[in-house]
Coordinates of C-alpha atoms in Angstrom, one line a residue:
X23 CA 8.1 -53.7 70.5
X24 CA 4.8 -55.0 69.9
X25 CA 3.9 -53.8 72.6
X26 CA 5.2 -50.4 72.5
X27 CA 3.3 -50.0 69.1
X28 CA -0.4 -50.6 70.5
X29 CA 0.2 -48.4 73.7
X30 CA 1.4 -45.5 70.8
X31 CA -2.1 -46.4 68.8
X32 CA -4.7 -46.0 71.8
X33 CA -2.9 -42.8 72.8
X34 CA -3.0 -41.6 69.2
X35 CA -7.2 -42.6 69.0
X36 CA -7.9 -40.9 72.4
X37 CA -6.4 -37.6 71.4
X38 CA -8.6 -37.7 68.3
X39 CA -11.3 -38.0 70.4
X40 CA -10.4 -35.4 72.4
X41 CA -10.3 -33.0 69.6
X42 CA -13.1 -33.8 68.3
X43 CA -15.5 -33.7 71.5
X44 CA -14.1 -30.0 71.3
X45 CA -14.6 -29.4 68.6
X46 CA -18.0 -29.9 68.5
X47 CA -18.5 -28.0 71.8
X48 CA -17.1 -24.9 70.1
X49 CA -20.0 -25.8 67.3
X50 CA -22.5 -25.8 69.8
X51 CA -24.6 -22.7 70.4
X52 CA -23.9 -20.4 74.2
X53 CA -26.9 -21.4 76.2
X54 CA -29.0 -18.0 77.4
X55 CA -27.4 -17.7 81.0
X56 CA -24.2 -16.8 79.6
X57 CA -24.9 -13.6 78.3
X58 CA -24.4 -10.1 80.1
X59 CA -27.3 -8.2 82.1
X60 CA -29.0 -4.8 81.2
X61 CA -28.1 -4.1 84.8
X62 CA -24.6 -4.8 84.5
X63 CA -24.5 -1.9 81.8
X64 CA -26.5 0.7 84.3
X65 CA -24.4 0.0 86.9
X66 CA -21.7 0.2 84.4
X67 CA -22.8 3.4 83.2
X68 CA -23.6 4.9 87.1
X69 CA -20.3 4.3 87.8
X70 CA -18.8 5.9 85.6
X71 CA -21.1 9.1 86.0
X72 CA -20.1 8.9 89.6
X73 CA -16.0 9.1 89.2
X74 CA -16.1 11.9 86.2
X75 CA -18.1 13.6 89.1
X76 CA -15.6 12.8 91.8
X77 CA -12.8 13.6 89.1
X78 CA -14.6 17.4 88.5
X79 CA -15.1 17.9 91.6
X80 CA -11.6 17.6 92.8
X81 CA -10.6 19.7 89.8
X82 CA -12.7 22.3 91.1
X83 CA -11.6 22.0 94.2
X84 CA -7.8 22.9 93.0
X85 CA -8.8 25.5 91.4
X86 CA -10.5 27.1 94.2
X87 CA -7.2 26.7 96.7
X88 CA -5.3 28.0 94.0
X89 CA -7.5 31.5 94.5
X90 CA -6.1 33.8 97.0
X91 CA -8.6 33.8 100.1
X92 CA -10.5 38.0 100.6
X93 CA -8.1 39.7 102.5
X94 CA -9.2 40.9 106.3
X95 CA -9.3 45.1 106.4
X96 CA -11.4 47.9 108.0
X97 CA -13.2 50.1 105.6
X98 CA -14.7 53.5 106.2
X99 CA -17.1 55.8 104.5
X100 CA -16.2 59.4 103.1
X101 CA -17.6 61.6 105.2
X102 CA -19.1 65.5 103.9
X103 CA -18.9 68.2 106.3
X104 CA -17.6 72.0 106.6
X105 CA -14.2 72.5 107.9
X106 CA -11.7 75.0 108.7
X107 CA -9.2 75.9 106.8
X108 CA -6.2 77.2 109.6
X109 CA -3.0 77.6 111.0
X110 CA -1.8 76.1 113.6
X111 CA 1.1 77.7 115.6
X112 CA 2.4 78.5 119.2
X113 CA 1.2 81.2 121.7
X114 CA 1.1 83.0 124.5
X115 CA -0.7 84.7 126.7
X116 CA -1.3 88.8 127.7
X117 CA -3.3 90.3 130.0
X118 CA -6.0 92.3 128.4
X119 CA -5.4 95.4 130.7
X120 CA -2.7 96.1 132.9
X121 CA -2.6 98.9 135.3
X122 CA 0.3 100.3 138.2
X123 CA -1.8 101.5 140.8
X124 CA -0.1 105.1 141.5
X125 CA 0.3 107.2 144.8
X126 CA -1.0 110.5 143.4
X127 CA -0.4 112.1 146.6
X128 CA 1.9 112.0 149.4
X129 CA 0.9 110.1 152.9
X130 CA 1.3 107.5 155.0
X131 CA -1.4 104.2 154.0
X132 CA -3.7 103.8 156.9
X133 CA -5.7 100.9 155.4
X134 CA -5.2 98.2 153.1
X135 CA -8.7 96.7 151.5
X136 CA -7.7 93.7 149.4
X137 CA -6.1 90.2 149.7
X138 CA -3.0 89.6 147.5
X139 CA -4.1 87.8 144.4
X140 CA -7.9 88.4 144.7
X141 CA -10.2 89.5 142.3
X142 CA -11.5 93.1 142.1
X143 CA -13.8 95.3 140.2
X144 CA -13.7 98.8 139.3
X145 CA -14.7 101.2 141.8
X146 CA -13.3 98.4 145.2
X147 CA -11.2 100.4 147.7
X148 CA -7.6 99.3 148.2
X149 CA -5.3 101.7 150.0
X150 CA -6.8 104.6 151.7
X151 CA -4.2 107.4 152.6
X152 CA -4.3 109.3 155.7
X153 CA -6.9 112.3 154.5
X154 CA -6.3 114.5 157.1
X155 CA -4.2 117.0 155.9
X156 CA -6.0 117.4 152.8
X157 CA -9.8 117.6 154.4
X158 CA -7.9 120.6 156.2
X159 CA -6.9 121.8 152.6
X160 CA -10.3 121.6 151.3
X161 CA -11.8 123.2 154.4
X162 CA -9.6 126.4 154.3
X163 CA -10.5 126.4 150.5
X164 CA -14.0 126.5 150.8
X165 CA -13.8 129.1 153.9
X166 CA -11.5 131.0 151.3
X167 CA -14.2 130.3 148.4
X168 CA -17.2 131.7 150.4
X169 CA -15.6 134.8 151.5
X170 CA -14.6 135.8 148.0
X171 CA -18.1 134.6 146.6
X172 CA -19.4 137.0 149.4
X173 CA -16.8 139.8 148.1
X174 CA -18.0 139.3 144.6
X175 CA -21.5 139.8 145.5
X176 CA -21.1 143.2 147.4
X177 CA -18.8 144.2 144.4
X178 CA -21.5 143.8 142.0
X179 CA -23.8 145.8 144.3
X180 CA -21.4 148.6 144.2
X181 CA -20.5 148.2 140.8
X182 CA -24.1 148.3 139.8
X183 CA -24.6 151.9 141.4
X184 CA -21.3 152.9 139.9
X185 CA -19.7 153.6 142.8
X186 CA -16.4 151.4 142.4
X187 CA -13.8 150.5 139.2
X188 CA -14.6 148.2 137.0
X189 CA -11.1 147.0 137.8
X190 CA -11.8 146.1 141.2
X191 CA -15.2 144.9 140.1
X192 CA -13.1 142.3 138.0
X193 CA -10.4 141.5 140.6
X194 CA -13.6 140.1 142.7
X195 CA -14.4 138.1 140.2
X196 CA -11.4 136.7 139.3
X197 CA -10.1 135.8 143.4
X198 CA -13.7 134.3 143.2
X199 CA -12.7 132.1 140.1
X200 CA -9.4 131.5 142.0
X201 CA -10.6 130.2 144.9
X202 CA -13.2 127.6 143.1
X203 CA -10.6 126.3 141.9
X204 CA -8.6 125.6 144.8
X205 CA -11.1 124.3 146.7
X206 CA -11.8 121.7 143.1
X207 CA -8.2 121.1 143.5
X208 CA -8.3 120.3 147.1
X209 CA -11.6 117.6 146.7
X210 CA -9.2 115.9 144.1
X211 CA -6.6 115.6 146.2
X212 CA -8.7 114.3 149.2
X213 CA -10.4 111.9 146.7
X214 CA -6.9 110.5 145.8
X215 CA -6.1 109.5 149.2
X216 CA -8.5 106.8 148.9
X217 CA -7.1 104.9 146.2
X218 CA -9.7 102.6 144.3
X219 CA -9.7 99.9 141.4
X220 CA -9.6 101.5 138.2
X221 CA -10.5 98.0 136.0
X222 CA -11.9 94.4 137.1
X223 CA -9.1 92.4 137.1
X224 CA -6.9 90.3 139.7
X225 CA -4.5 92.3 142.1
X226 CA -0.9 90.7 142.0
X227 CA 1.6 90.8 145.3
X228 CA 1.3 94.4 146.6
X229 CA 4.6 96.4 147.1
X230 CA 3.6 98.5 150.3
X231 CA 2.2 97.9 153.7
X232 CA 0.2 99.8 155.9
X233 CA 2.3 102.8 157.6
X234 CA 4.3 102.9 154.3
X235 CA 4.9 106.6 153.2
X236 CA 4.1 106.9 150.0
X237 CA 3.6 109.8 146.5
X238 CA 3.9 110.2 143.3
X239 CA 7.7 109.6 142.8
X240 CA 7.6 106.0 145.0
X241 CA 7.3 102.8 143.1
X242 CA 3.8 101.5 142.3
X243 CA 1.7 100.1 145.4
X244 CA 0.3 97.1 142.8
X245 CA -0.4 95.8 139.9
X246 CA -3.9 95.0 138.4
X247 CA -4.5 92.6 135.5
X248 CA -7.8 92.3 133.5
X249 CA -7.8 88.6 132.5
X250 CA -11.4 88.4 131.1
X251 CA -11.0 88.6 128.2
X252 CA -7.0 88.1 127.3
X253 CA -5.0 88.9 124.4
X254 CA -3.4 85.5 122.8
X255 CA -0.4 86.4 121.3
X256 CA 1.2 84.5 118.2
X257 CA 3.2 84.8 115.2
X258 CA 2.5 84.0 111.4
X259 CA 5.2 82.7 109.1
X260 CA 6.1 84.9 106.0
X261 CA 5.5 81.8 103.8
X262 CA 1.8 81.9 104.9
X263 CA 1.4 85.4 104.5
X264 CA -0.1 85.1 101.2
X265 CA -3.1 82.6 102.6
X266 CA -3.7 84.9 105.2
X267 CA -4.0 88.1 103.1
X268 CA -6.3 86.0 100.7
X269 CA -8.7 85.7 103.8
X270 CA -7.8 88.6 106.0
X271 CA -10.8 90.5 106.9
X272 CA -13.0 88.1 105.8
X273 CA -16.6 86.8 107.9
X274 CA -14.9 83.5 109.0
X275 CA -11.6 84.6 110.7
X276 CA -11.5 83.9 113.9
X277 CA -8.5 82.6 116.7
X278 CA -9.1 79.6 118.8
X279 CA -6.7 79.1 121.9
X280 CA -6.2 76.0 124.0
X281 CA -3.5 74.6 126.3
X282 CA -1.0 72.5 125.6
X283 CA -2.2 69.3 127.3
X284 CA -5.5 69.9 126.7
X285 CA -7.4 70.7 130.0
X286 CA -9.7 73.0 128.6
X287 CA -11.9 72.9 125.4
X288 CA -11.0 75.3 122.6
X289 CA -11.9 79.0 123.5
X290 CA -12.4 80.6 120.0
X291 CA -12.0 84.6 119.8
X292 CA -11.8 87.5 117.6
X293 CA -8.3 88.6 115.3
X294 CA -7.2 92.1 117.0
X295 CA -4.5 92.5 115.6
X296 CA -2.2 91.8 112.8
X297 CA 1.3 93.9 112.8
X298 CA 2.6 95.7 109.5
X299 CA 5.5 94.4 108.9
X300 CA 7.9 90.9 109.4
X301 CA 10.2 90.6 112.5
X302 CA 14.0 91.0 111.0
X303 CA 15.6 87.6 111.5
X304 CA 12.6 85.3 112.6
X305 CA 10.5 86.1 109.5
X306 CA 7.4 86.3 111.1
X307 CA 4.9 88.7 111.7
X308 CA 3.2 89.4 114.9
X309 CA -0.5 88.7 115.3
X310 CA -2.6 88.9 118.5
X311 CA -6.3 87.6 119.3
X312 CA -9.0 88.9 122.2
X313 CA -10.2 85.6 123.7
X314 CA -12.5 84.9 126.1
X315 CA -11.5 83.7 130.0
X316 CA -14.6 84.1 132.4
X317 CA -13.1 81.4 134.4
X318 CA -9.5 82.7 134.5
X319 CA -8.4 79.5 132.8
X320 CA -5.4 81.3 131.0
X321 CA -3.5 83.0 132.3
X322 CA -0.7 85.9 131.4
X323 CA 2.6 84.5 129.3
X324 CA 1.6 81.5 130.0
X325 CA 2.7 79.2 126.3
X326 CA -0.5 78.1 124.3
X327 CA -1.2 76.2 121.5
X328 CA -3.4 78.8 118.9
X329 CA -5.2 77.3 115.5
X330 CA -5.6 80.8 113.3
X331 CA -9.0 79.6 111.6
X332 CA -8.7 81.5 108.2
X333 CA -12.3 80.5 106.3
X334 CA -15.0 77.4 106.6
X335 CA -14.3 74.8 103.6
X336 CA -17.9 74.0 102.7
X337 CA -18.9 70.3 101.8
X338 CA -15.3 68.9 102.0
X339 CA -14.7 65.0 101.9
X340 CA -13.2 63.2 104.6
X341 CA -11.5 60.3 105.1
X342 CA -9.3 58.8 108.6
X343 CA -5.9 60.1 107.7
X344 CA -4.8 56.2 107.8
X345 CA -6.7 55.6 104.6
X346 CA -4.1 58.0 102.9
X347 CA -0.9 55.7 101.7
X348 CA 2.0 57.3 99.3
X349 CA 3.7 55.6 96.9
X350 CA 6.3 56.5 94.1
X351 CA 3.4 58.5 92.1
X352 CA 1.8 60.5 95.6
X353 CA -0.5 59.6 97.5
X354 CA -3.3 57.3 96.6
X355 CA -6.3 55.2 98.7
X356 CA -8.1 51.8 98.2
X357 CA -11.7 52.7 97.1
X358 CA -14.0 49.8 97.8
X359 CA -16.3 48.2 94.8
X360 CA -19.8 46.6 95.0
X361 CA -18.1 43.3 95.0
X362 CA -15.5 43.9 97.7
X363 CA -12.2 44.3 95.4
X364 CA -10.3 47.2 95.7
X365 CA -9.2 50.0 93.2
X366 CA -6.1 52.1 93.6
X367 CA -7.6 55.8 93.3
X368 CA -4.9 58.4 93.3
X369 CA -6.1 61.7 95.8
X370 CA -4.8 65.2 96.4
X371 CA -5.1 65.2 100.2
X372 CA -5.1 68.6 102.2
X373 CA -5.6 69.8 106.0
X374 CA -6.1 67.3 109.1
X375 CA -8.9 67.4 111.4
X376 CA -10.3 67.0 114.4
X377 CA -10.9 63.3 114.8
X378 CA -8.2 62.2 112.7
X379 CA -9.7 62.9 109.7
X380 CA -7.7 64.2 106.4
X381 CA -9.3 66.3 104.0
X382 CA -9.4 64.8 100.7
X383 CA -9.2 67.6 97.5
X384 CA -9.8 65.4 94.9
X385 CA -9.8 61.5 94.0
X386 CA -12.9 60.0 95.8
X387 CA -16.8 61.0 96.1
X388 CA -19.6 60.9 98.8
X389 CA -20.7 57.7 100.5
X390 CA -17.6 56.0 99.2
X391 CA -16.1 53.2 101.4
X392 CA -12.4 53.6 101.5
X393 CA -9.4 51.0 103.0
X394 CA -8.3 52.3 106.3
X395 CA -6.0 49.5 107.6
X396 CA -4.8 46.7 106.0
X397 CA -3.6 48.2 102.6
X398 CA 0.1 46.5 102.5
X399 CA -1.4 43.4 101.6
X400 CA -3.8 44.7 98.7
X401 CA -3.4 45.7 95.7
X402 CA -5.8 46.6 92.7
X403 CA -8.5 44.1 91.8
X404 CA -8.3 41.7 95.4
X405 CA -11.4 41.2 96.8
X406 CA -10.9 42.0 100.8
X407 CA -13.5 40.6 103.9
X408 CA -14.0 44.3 104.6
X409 CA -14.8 45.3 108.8
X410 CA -15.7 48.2 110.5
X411 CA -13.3 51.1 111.1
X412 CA -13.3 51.7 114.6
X413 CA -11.9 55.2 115.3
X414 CA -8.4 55.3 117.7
X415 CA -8.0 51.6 117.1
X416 CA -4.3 50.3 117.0
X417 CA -3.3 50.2 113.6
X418 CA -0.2 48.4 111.9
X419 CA 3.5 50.5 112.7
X420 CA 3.9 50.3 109.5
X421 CA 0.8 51.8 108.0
X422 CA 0.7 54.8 110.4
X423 CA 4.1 55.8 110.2
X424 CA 3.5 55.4 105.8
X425 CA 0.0 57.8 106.8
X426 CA 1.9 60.4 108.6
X427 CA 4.3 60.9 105.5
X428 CA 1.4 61.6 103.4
X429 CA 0.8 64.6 105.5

């Protein structure tokens, strides 16, 4: 017990000892070495800097993706030239002159001069008729000619001393007159048995051959037809009348003829002829050009494609007809800003022309860059990465098919 009691004192002093050895270290001042570095704080501070930097930057970087990226089209300039204003429609052919070579006088053909389908002019010999009989004619006119000139002549002797009528003197000089006129009669019949060209033009399949008896009552030997120039032939809707009265007889009008798959380059010729009146039932009214053919490239009924130019549109903007979209308020295209976004400018378009270019009436100005492909994914205010328009490049199905509905 005694025992127990001391052990309980010496743990109870050492514990008091304990405390107070802490005690006074707790009293006792930090030495110097403890204390934080000015470098700690820099580093402190640097680091810091550095992850509200990596935090912005990342931020910025969101906010980037989130912006739609320029959208890829093909952009074009509004062009400014004059154009024609026109009508297209379908055609045909005519020959410019057409003649039925007719045997004026009886014979048989002793010679045939020409080649079936050649080209002749006027004045070539084609069929010469066997001029016998009628040099005989001629000859026994003139023989009958001289001997009355020769009656007249002693006549007027006599009738100058009074010693004759004046009634025969007059019947003289009226078998004179007769017999002039026979023998004229009789050249013109010799001069019909050699049948000539009356017109340049190409000679068809001829009818008769050489031994043929022929005259005036038997069919015609051939057929000529002038084909330089030719008449092209179309019609004019009664719904267009109007437009074409507005310009008919103006400077500009002028009929421009080319073939259907496009062989030969436009031939452009002078209105001839517009009719009076509208065909009963087709509502149209006939209309014919005079166009040029020096090489025989068109040729008689033979189907055309004709563009009835009306007047010149001076200065009109232009723009490929695949710039031209429709939508529920018309038709409208994408104009182009200084900073590559788009505006949605609504445009009257009128005519197509050549190079696939659509007129534009109203909605856009020189030297502006218009959207030509690529418009279903715009709309107003997106910035595009804007390309070249390269003429008869394939476009989207889409697009084209929305283009051609604008027209």
């Amino acid at each position: 017990m005694k025992l127990n009691t001391e052990t309980s004192d010496v743990q109870t002093l050492h514990r008091d000892a304990v405390q107070r050895s802490t005690s006074a270290q707790m009293k006792r001042p930090r030495p110097a070495s403890h204390r934080i570095p000015k470098w700690a704080y820099l580093l402190f501070i640097i680091l810091a800097g550095f992850v509200t930097y990596r935090i912005l930057q990342h931020r910025a970087g969101e906010l980037k993706a989130a912006q739609p990226a320029a959208r890829p089209a093909s952009v074009a300039k509004v062009i400014t030239k004059d154009v024609p204003v026109y009508l297209d429609e379908i055609g045909t052919c005519a020959a410019y002159e057409t003649v039925l070579v007719q045997a004026q006088v009886s014979g048989v053909i002793i010679t045939r001069n020409f080649q079936d389908g050649s080209d002749v002019k006027k004045g070539d010999l084609l069929f010469t008729i066997d001029p016998r009989p009628y040099q005989a004619a001629l000859d026994q006119a003139k023989a009958q000619a001289a001997l009355d000139q020769a009656t007249l002549k002693r006549q007027e002797d006599l009738s100058a001393r009074k010693v004759i009528s004046p009634q025969d003197y007059d019947t003289a000089e009226a078998n004179a007159q007769k017999s002039q006129a026979a023998t004229e009669a009789a050249q013109v019949n010799l001069d019909w048995c050699y049948i000539k060209s009356p017109i340049n033009g190409r000679v068809g399949l001829r009818n008769v051959d050489v031994g043929n008896l022929v005259g005036p009552s038997t069919p015609p030997l051939v057929t000529i037809l002038g084909l330089d120039p030719i008449y092209t032939d179309f019609t004019v809707g009664e719904n267009d009348l109007p437009l074409v009265r507005k310009y008919l007889g103006g400077p500009n009008i002028k009929v421009q003829t080319y073939l259907q798959d496009g062989s030969i380059t436009p031939r452009t010729g002078d209105l001839y002829f517009i009719d009076n009146a509208v065909q009963p039932g087709s509502g149209t009214v006939k209309a014919r050009g005079v166009t040029p053919n020096p090489d025989r490239a068109l040729w008689p009924s033979e189907f055309v494609r004709v563009r009835f130019i009306l007047d010149i549109l001076k200065d009109a903007n232009l723009v490929p007809s695949q710039a031209v979209q429709v939508s529920q308020s018309g038709p409208f295209v994408f104009v182009v800003k200084s900073d590559n976004t788009v505006d949605l400018r609504p445009v009257k378009p009128g005519q197509r022309q050549e190079g696939d270019l659509t007129v534009i009436e109203s909605g856009v100005k020189p030297d502006e860059t218009v959207v030509v492909t690529g418009q279903l994914a715009l709309s107003p205010g997106v910035k595009i990465a804007p390309q070249p328009y390269a003429a008869g490049s394939p476009g989207n199905s889409e697009q084209s098919a929305t283009s051609k509905s604008a027209m």
